[in-house]
Short mmCIF file of C-alpha atoms in Angstrom, two decimals:
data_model
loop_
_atom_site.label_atom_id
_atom_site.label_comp_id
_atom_site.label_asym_id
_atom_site.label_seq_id
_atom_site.Cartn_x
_atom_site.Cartn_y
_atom_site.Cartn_z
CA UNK A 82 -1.70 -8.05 -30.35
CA UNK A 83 -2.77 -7.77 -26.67
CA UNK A 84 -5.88 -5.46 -26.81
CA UNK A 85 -5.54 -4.77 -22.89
CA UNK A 86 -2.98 -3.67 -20.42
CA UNK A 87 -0.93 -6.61 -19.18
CA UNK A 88 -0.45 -6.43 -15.44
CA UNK A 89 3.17 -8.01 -16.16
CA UNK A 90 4.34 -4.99 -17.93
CA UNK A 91 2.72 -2.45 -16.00
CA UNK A 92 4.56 -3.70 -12.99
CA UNK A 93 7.83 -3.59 -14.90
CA UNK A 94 7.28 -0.01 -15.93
CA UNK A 95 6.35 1.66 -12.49
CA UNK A 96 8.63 2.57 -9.79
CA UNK A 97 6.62 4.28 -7.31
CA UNK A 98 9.16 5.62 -5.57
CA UNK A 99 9.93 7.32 -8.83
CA UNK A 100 7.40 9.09 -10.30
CA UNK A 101 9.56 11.20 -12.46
CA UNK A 102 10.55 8.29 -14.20
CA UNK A 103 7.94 6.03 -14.17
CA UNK A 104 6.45 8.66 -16.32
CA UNK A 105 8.78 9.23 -18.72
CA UNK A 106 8.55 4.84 -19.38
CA UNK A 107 4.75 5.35 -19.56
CA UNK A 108 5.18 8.14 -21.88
CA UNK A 109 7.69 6.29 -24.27
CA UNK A 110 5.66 2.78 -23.96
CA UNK A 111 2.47 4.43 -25.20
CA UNK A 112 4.14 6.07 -27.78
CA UNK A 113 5.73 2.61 -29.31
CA UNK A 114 4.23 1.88 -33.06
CA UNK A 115 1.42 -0.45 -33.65
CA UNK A 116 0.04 -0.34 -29.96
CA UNK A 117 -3.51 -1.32 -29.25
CA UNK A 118 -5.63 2.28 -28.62
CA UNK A 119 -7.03 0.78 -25.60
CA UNK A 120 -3.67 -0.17 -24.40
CA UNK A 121 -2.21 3.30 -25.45
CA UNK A 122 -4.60 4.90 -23.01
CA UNK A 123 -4.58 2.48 -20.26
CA UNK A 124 -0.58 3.03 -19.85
CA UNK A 125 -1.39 7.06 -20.46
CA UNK A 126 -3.54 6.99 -17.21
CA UNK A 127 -0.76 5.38 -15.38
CA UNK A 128 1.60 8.52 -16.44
CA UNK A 129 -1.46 10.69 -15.33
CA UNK A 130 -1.07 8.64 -11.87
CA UNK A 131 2.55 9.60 -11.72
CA UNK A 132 2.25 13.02 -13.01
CA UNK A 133 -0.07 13.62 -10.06
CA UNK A 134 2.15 11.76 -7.93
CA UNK A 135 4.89 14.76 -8.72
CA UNK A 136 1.68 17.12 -7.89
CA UNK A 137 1.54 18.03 -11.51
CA UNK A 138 -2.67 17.95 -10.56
CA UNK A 139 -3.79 19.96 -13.58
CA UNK A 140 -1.76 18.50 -16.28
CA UNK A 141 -2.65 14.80 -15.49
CA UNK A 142 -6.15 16.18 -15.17
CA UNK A 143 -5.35 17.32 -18.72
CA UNK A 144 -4.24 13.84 -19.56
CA UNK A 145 -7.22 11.76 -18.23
CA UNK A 146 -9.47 14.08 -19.88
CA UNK A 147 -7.61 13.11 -23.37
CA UNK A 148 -8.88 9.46 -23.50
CA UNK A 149 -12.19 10.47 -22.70
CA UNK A 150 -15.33 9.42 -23.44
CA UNK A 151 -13.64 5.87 -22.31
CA UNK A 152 -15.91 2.29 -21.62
CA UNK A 153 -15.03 -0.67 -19.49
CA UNK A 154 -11.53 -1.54 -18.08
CA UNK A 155 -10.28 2.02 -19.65
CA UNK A 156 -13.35 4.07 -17.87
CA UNK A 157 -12.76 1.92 -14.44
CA UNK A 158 -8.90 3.39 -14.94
CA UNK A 159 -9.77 6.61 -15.44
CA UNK A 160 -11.85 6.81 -11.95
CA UNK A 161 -9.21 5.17 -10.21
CA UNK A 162 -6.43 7.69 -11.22
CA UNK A 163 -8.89 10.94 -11.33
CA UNK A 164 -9.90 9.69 -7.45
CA UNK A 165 -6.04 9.24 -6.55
CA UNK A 166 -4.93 12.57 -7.83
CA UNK A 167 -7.84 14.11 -5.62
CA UNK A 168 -6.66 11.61 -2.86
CA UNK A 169 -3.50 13.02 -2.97
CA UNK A 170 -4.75 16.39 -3.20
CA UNK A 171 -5.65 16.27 0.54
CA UNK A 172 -9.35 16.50 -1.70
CA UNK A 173 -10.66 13.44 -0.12
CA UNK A 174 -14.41 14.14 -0.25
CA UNK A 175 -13.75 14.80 -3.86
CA UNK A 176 -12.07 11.29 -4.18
CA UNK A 177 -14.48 8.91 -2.59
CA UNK A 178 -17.30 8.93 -4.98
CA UNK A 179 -15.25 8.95 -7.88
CA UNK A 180 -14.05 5.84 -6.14
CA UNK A 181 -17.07 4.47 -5.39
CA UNK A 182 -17.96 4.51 -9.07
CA UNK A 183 -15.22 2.72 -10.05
CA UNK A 184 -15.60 0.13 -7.57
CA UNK A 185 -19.04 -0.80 -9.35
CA UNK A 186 -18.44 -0.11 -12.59
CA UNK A 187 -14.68 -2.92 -12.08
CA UNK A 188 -17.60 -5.29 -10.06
CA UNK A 189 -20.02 -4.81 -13.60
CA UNK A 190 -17.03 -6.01 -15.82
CA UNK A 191 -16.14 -8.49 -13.53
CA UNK A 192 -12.73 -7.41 -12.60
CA UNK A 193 -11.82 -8.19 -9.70
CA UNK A 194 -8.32 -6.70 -9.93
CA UNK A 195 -9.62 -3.45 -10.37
CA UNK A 196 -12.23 -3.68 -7.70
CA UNK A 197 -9.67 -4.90 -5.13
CA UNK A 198 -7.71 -1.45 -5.87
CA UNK A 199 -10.51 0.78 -5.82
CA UNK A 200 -11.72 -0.92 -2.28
CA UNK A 201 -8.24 -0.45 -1.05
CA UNK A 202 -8.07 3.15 -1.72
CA UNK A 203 -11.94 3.53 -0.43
CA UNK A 204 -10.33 2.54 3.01
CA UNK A 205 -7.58 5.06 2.50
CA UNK A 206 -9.80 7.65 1.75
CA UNK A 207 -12.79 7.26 3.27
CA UNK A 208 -11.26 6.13 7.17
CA UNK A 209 -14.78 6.58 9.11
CA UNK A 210 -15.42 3.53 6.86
CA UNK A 211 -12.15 1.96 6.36
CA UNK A 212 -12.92 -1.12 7.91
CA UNK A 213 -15.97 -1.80 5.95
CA UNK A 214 -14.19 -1.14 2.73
CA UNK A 215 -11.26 -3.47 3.62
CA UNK A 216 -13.59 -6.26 4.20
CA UNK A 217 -14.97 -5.77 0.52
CA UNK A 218 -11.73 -5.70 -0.82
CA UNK A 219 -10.97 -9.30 1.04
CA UNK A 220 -14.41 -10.27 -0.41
CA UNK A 221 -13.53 -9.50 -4.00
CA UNK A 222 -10.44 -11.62 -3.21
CA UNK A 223 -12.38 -14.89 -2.24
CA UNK A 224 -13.22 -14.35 -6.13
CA UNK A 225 -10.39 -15.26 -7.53
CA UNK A 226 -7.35 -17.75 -7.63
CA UNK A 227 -4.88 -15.34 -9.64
CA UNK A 228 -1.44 -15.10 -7.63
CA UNK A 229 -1.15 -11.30 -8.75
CA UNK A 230 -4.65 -10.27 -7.48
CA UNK A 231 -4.29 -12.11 -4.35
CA UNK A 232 -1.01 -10.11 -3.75
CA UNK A 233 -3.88 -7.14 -3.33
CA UNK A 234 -4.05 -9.20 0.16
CA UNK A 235 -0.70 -7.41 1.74
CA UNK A 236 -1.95 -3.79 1.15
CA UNK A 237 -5.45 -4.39 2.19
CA UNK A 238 -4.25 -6.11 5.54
CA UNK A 239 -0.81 -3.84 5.66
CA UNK A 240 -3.28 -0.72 5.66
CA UNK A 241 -5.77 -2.20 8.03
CA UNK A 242 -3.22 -2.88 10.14
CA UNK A 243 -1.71 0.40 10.13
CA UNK A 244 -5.43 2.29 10.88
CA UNK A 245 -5.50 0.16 13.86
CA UNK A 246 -2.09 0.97 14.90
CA UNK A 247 -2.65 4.80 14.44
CA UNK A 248 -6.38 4.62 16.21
CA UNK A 249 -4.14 2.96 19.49
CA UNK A 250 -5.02 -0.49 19.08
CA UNK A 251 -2.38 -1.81 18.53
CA UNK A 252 -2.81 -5.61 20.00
CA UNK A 253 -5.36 -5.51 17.56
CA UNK A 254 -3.20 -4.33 14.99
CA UNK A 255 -0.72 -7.40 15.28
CA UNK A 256 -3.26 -9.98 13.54
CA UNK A 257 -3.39 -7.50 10.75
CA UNK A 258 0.01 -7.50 10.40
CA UNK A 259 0.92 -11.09 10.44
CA UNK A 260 -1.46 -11.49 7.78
CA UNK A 261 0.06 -9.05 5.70
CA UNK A 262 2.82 -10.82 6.44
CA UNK A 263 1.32 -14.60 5.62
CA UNK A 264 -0.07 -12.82 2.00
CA UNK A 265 3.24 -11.41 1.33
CA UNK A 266 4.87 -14.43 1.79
CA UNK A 267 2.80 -16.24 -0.61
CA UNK A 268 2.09 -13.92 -3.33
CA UNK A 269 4.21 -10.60 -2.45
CA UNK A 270 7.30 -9.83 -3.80
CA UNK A 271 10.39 -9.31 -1.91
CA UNK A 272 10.01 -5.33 -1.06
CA UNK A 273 6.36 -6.10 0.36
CA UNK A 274 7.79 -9.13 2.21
CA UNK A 275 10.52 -6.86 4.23
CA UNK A 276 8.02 -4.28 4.53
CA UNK A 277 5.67 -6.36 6.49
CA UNK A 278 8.00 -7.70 8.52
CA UNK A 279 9.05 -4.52 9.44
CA UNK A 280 5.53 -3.31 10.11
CA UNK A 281 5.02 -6.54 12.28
CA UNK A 282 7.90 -5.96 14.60
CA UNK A 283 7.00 -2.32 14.95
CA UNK A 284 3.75 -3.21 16.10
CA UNK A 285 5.25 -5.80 18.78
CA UNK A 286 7.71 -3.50 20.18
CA UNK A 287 4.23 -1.28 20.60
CA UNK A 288 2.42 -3.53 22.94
CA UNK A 289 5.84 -4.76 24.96
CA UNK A 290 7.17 -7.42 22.56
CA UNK A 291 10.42 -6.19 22.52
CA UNK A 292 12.51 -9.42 22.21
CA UNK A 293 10.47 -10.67 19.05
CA UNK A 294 10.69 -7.14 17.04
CA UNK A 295 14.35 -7.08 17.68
CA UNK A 296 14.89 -10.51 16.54
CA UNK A 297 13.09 -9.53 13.35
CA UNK A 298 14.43 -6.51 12.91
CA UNK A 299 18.27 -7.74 13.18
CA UNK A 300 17.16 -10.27 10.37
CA UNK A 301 16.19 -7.56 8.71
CA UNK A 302 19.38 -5.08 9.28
CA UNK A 303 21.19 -8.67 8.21
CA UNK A 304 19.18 -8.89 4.61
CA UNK A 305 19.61 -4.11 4.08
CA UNK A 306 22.35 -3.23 5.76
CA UNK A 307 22.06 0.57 6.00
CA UNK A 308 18.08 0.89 5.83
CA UNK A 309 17.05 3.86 8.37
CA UNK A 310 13.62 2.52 9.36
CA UNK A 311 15.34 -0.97 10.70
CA UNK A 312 18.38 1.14 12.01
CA UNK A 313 15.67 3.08 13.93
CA UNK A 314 13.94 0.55 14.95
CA UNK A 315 16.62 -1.34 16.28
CA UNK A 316 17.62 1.55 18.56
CA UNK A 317 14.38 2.07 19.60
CA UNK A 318 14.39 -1.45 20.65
CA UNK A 319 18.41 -0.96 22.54
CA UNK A 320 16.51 1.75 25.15
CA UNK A 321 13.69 -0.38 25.81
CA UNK A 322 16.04 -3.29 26.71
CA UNK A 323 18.31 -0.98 28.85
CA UNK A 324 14.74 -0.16 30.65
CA UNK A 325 14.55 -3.46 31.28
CA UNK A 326 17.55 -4.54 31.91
CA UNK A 327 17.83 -1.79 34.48
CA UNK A 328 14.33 -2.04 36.31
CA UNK A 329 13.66 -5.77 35.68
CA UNK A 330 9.96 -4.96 33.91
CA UNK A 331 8.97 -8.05 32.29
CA UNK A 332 7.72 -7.43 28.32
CA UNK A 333 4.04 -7.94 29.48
CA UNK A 334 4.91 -4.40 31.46
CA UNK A 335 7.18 -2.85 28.90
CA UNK A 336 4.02 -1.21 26.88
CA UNK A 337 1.94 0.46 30.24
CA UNK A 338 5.34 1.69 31.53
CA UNK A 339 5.62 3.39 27.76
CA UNK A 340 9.20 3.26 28.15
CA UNK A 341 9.16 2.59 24.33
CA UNK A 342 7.54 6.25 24.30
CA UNK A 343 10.77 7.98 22.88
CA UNK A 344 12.01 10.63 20.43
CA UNK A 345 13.01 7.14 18.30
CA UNK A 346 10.03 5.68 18.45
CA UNK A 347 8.17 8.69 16.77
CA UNK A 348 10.63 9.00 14.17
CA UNK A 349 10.58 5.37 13.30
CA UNK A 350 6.47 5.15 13.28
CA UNK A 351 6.32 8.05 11.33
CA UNK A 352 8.81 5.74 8.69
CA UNK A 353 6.20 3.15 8.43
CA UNK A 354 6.49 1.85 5.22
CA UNK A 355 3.59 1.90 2.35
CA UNK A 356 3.28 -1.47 0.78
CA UNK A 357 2.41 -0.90 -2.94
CA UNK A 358 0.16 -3.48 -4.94
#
């Protein structure tokens, strides 16, 4: 009998896009005969995580404060989730120490998993220091040769990416991107693996690279027909080619002109997809 959380079935049992049910699988999974303690309460802090995820704040408060006093992988958990319901709170001085702590306490135990995910939401809550948190995140990866840990390498460089996009640098963006895009390629599954190539070609269309985004981003409407973030994308990219095909800019002039400065182009950057671990 496993006396820890296997990564395998927590994967199988969240759907972050549905937090209502994810909880309601954590709920019934914890409450299956002959279960470990410690593995009880490590899948009752992932329903906490989705309860706060439906901004139920107070009862998954309620929750996490169940399984305590709590040592090792089970404390580390319950820092994580009590720092992402603040996080989500908009609480964000709240979350960062809580996520500092369980940052060292995953680094004491040796977990690298763990430390990876409490690095990567350091640099998502903590953005003065983002960049110095995503670094230690890619640190704790040069620790390990686990496939599923390394996939921690999309999200770090996905969200790195991203900060650099949003702070309007984006050239500098790019190589963020295409390593997202190289990590989710050799460890990600096939949602992170659209994802960044979706983020990649929204970045190129940003600094002129019009023809490359829309080549990826037909290969994309190709693979999800009907997916709104490519279908905006896409006609973001159709006005930027009538620019040019009307005033004969070349790309390397399509990003100062901003002609790619449209009502479509907000819509479709505010899409930017979140690439989950």
């Amino acid at each position: 009998m496993d006396e820890r959380l296997q990564q395998a079935e927590l994967d199988a049992l969240w759907r972050y896009d549905d937090p209502i049910a994810s909880a309601e699988r954590f709920a019934i999974a914890a409450a299956e005969p002959d279960r470990a303690e410690l593995v009880r309460a490590e899948l009752e802090t992932q329903r906490a995580r989705a309860l706060g995820l439906q901004g139920r704040f107070a009862e998954a408060d309620g929750l996490l404060d169940s399984l305590e006093p709590a040592l090792d992988t089970l404390a580390v958990r319950i820092l994580l989730e009590r720092g992402r319901l603040r996080n989500t709170e908009g609480r964000r001085s709240e979350a960062v120490p809580l996520f500092e702590s369980a940052l060292l306490a995953a680094r004491r135990d040796d977990d690298v998993f763990l430390a990876v995910d409490a690095a990567h939401m350091l640099a998502i809550a903590d953005p003065s220091r983002s960049e110095q948190w995503t670094e230690e995140g890619l640190a704790e990866l040069a620790n390990t040769t686990d496939p599923r840990t390394l996939r921690w390498g999309v999200a770090l460089h996905n969200n790195r990416g991203w900060a650099l996009f949003e702070a309007g640098r984006p050239r500098e963006a790019i190589g963020s991107f295409e390593a997202a895009l190289e990590a989710a390629e050799r460890y990600g599954t096939l949602d992170q693996q659209f994802a960044a190539r979706w983020s990649l070609a929204r970045c190129l269309r940003e600094v002129g690279r019009w023809q490359e985004a829309f080549d990826i981003q037909a290969r994309l409407a190709a693979e999800r027909p009907g997916e709104s973030d490519v279908a905006d994308e896409l006609a973001a990219l159709a006005e930027v080619e009538a620019h040019v095909r009307d005033t004969g800019v070349h790309d390397a002039q399509v990003h100062d002109a901003q002609v790619h400065d449209t009502g479509v182009r907000d819509a479709a950057t505010e899409a930017a997809p979140t690439i989950e671990p």
